[in-house]
Coordinates of C-alpha atoms in Angstrom, one line a residue:
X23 CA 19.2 -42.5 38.9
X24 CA 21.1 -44.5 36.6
X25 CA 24.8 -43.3 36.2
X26 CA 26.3 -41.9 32.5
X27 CA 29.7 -41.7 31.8
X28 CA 31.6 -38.4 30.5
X29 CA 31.6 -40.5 26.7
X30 CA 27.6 -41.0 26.8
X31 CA 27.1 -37.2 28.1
X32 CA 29.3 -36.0 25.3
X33 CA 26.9 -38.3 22.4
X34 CA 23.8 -37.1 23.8
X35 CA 25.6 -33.1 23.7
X36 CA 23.2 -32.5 20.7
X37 CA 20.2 -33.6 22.2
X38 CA 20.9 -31.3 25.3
X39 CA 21.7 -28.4 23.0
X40 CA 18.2 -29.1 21.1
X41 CA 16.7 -28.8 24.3
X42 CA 17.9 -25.8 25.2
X43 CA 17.4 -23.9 22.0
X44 CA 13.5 -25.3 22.4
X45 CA 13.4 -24.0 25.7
X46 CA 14.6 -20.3 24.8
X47 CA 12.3 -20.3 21.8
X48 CA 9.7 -20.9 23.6
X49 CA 10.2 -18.0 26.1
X50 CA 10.7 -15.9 23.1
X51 CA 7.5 -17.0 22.0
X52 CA 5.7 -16.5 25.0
X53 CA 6.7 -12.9 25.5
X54 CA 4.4 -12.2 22.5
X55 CA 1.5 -12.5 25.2
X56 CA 3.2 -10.5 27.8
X57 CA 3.3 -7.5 25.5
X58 CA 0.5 -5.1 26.7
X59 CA -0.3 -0.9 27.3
X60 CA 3.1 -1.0 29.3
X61 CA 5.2 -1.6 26.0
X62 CA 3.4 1.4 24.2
X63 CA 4.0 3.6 26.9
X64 CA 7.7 2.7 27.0
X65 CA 8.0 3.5 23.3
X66 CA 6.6 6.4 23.5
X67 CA 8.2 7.4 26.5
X68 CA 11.8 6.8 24.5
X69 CA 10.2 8.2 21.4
X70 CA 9.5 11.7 23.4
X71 CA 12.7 11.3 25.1
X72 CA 14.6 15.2 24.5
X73 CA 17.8 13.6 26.1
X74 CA 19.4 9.8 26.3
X75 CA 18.2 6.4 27.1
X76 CA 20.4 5.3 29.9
X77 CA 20.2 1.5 29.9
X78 CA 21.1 0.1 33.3
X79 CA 21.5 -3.6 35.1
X80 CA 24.2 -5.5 37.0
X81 CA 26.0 -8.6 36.5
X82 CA 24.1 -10.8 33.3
X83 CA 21.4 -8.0 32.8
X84 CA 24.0 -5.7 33.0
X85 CA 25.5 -7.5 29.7
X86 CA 22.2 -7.6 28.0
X87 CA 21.9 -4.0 29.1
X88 CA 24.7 -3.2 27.1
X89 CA 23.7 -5.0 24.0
X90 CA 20.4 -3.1 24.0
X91 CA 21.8 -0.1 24.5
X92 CA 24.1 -0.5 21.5
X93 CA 21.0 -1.1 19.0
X94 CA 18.9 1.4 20.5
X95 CA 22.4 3.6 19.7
X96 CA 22.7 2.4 16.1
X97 CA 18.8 2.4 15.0
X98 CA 18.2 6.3 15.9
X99 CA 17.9 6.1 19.8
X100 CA 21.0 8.1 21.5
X101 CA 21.5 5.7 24.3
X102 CA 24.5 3.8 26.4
X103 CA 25.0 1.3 29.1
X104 CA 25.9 2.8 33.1
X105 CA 26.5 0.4 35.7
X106 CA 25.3 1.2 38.4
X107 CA 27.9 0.9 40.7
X108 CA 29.8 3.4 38.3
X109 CA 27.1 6.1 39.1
X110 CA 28.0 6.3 42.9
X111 CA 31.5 7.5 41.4
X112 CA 30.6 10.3 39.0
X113 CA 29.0 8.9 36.7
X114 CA 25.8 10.7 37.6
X115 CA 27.0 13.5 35.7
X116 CA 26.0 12.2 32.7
X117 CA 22.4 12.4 33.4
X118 CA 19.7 15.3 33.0
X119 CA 15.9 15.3 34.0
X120 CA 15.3 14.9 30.0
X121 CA 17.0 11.4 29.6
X122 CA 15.2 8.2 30.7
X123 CA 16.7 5.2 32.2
X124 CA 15.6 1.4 31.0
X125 CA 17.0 -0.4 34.5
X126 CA 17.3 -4.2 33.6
X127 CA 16.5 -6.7 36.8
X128 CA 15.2 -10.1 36.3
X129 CA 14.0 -10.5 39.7
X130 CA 13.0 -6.5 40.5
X131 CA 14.7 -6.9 43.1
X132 CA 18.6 -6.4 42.8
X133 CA 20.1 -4.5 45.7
X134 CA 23.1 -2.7 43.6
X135 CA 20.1 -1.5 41.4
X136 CA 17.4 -0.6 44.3
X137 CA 20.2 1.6 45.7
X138 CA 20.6 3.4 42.6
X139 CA 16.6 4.0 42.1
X140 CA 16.7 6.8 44.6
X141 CA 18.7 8.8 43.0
X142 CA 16.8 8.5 39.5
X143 CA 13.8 9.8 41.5
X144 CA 15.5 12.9 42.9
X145 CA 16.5 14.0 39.9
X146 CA 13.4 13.6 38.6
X147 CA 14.5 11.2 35.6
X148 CA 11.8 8.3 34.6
X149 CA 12.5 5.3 34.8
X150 CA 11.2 2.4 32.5
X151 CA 11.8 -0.9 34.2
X152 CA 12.0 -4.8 32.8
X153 CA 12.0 -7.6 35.0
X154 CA 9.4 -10.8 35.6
X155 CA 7.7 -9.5 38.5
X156 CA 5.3 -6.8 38.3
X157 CA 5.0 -6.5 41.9
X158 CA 8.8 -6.3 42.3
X159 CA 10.1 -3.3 44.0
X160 CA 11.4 -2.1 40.4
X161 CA 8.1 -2.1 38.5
X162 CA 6.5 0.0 41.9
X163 CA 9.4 3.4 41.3
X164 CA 9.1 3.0 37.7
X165 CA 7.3 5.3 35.4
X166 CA 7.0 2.0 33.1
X167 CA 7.2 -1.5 33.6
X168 CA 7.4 -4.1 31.1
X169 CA 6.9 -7.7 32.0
X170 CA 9.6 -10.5 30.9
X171 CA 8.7 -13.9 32.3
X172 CA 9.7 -17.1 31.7
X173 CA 8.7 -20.5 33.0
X174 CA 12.2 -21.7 33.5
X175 CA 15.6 -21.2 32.8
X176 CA 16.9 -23.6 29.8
X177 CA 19.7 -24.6 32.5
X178 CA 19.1 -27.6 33.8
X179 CA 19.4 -27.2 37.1
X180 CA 16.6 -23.7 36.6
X181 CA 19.4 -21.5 38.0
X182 CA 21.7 -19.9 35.4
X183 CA 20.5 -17.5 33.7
X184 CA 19.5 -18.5 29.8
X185 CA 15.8 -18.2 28.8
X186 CA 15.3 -15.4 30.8
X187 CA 18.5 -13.5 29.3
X188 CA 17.5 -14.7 26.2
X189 CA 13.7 -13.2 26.8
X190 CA 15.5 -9.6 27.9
X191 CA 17.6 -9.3 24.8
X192 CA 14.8 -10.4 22.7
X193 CA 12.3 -7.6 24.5
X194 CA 15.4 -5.0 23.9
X195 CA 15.4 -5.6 20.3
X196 CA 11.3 -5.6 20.4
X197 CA 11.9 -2.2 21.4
X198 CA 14.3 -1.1 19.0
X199 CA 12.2 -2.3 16.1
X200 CA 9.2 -0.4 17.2
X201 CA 11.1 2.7 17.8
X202 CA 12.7 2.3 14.2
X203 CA 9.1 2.0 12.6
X204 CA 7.9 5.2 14.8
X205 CA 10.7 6.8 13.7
X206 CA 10.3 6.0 10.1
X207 CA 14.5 5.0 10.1
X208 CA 15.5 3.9 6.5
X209 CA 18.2 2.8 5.5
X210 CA 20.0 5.5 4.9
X211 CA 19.5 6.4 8.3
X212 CA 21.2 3.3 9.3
X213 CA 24.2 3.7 7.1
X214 CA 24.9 7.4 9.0
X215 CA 25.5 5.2 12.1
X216 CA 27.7 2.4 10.4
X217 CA 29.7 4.5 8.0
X218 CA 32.5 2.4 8.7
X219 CA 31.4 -1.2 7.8
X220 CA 30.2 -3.0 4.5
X221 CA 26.7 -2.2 4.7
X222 CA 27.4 1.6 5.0
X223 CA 29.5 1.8 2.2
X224 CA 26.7 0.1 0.2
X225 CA 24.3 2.7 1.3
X226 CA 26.3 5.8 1.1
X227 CA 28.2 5.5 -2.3
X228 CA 26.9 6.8 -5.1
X229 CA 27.0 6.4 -9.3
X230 CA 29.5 9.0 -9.2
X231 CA 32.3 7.1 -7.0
X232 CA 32.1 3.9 -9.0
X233 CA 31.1 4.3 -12.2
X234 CA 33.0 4.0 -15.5
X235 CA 34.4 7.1 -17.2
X236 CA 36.7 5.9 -19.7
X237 CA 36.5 4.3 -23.3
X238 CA 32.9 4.3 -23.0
X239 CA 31.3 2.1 -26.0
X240 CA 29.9 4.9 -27.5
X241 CA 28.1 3.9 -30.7
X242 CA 25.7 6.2 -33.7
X243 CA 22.3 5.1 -34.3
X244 CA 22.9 4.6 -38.2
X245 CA 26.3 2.4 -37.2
X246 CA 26.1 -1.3 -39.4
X247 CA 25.4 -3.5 -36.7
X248 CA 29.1 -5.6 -37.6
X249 CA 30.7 -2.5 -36.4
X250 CA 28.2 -1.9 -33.9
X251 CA 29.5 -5.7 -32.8
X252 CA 33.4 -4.5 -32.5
X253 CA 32.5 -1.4 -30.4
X254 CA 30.5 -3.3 -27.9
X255 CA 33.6 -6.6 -27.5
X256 CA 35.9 -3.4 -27.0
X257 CA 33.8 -1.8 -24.0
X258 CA 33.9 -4.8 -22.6
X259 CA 30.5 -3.8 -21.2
X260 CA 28.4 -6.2 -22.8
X261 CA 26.5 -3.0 -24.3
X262 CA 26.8 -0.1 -26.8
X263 CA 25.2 3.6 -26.1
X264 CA 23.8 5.4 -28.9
X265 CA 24.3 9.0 -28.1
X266 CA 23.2 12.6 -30.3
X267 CA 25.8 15.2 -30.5
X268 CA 25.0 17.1 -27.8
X269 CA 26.1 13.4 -26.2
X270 CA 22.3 12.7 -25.1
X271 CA 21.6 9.4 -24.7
X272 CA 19.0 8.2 -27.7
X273 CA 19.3 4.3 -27.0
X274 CA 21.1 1.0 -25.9
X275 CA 22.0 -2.2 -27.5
X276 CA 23.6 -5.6 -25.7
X277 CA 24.9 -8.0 -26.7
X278 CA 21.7 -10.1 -26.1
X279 CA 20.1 -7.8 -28.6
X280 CA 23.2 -8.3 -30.9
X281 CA 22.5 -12.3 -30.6
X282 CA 19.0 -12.2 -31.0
X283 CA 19.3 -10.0 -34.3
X284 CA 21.5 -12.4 -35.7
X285 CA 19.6 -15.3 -35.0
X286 CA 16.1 -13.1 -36.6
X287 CA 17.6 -11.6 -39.9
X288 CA 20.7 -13.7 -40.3
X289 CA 22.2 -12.6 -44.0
X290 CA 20.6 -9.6 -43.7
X291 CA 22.3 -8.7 -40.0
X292 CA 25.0 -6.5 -42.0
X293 CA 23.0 -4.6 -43.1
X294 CA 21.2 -3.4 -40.1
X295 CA 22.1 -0.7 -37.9
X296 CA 21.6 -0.1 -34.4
X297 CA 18.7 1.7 -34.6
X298 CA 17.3 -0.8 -36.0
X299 CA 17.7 -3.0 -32.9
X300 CA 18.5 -0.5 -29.7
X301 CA 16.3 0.0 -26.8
X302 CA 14.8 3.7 -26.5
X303 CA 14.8 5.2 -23.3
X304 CA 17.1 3.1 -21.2
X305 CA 17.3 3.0 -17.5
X306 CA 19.2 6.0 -16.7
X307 CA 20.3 7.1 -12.7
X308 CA 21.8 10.8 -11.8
X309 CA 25.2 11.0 -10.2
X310 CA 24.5 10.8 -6.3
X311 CA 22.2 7.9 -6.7
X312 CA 23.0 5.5 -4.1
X313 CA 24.4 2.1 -4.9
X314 CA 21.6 0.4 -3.0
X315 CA 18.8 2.1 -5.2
X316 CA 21.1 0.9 -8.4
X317 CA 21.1 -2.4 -7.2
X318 CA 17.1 -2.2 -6.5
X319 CA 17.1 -0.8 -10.1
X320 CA 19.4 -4.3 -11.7
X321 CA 17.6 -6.4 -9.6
X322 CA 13.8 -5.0 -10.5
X323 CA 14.1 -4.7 -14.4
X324 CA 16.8 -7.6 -14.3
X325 CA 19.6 -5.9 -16.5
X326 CA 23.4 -5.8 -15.6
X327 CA 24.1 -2.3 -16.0
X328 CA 22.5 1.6 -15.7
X329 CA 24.0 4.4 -17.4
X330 CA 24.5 8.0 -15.6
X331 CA 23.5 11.1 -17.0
X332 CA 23.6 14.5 -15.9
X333 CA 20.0 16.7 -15.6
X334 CA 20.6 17.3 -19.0
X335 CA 20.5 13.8 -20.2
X336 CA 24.0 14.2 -21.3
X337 CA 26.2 10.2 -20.6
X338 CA 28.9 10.8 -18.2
X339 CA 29.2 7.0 -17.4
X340 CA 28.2 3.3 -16.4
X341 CA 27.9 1.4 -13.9
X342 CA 27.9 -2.1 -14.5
X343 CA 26.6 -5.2 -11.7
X344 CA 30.5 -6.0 -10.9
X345 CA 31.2 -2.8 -9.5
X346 CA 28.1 -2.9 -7.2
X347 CA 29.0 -6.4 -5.9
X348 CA 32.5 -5.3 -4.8
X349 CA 30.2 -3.0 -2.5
X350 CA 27.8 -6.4 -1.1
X351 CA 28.2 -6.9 3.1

């Protein structure tokens, strides 16, 4: 075997990593074949679940464990991580004959976790099991097994554990995604479980906490369209709303409308008025209408701002592209 420094090891570095991220693909990849009755039945085994999925595993399926529980958690699937060797000190208390335990061994055969198995059975809680072997002592006590094999590990030497971590989280998520779909979880389902980051705030605000109140660039349908011009520059909306007098909103005029005008009667733009030029039956949105669906709403008809109006069609204010941005994850 011909002998590398350090210095030639560190230049080839990207080569390894290429290798390794190959490797792990490709047991993602594979898993796609290993999916079969079993991974129904584990679905809908968490899907009829009345209690919690307790996910379970020691030492690096016990951190994948974790992770999995924390999506199933956040995606509409009560569940959290036991290890256990916590459950021989209490922690059993946490557990009821309606919850059902995802136990996380890549062999099937982990001692901490065999000793645990016991237990489950007595009080009468299934258990869905994921490991490679089917024959493993795991997949014979479990209500469910699903299979997650891998060829070899992406270490070199095929003993720490990387494509077959990898293939566990992956198959966690797998089951997150197809519980989401059977649950028909939206995303304003999602936002109800991250009310705390970006995303959630983009989902749960409405046209009500953002929009514009003040100096609206209110504007009458017989206005001269030079006027028309100053009320729109002071709004500083790029727009003018033509209103009744009950304040019902008859029309809307930009300043690309302004331009266009220009450039189409030229000598004769004076002398036109907005009606002449404003858009009948703009895109209105009520109060509580989420800043998601508004930015759906820009994005679809490809306009910059929406104006709010109460169910009687009277303006009560805009909201404009800039404040929906400040909103973006």
């Amino acid at each position: 075997m011909t002998q590398t420094t350090p210095e030639e090891r560190i230049a080839l570095s990207t080569d390894y990593a290429r290798r390794c991220l190959v490797d792990e693909a490709r047991a993602i990849q594979d898993l796609t074949l290993q999916l079969d009755e079993n991974f129904k039945r584990a679905v809908e085994l968490i899907y009829r679940c009345r209690g919690k999925v307790i996910v379970t595993g020691v030492g690096k399926s016990g951190n994948i464990g974790a992770k999995i529980a924390a999506t199933l958690a956040s995606t509409g699937t009560p569940a959290f991580f036991i290890n256990p060797l916590d459950a021989y000190h209490g922690d059993l208390g946490v557990m009821t004959p309606d919850d059902v335990v995802l136990a996380i061994s890549n062999s099937g055969q982990t001692d901490e976790l065999l000793r645990f198995i016991p237990i489950l059975l007595h009080m009468h809680v299934p258990i869905i099991g994921m490991s490679r072997n089917p024959e493993s002592l795991l997949a014979k006590y479990s209500a469910v097994h699903i299979k997650v094999w891998v060829d070899h590990e992406a270490c070199p030497l095929n003993l720490a554990p990387t494509s077959s971590t990898t293939a566990a989280l992956a198959m966690g998520d797998a089951l997150a995604v197809a519980l989401m779909q059977v649950r028909d979880f939206r995303p304003r389902d999602f936002a109800q479980f991250h009310p705390g980051g970006e995303l959630g705030k983009r989902l749960l605000t409405t046209a009500e906490d953002v929009m514009r109140t003040d100096d609206l660039p209110i504007i009458a349908e017989d206005m001269h369209l030079g006027n028309a011009i100053i009320q729109v520059s002071k709004g500083k909306l790029g727009l003018g709303v033509s209103v009744d007098s009950e304040r019902r909103v008859i029309g809307i005029i930009t300043d690309g409308d302004i331009r266009r005008a220009m450039e189409r009667w030229q000598a004769e733009f004076f002398d036109r008025t907005v009606a002449d030029i404003m858009t009948r039956n703009p895109k209105t949105v009520e109060p509580n209408t989420k800043i998601s669906e508004i930015q759906r709403i820009m994005h679809h008809y490809k306009i910059h701002s929406v104006l709010v109006c109460n169910d009687e069609s009277k303006l009560i204010g805009i909201v404009d592209s800039y404040a929906t941005t400040l909103l973006n994850p």
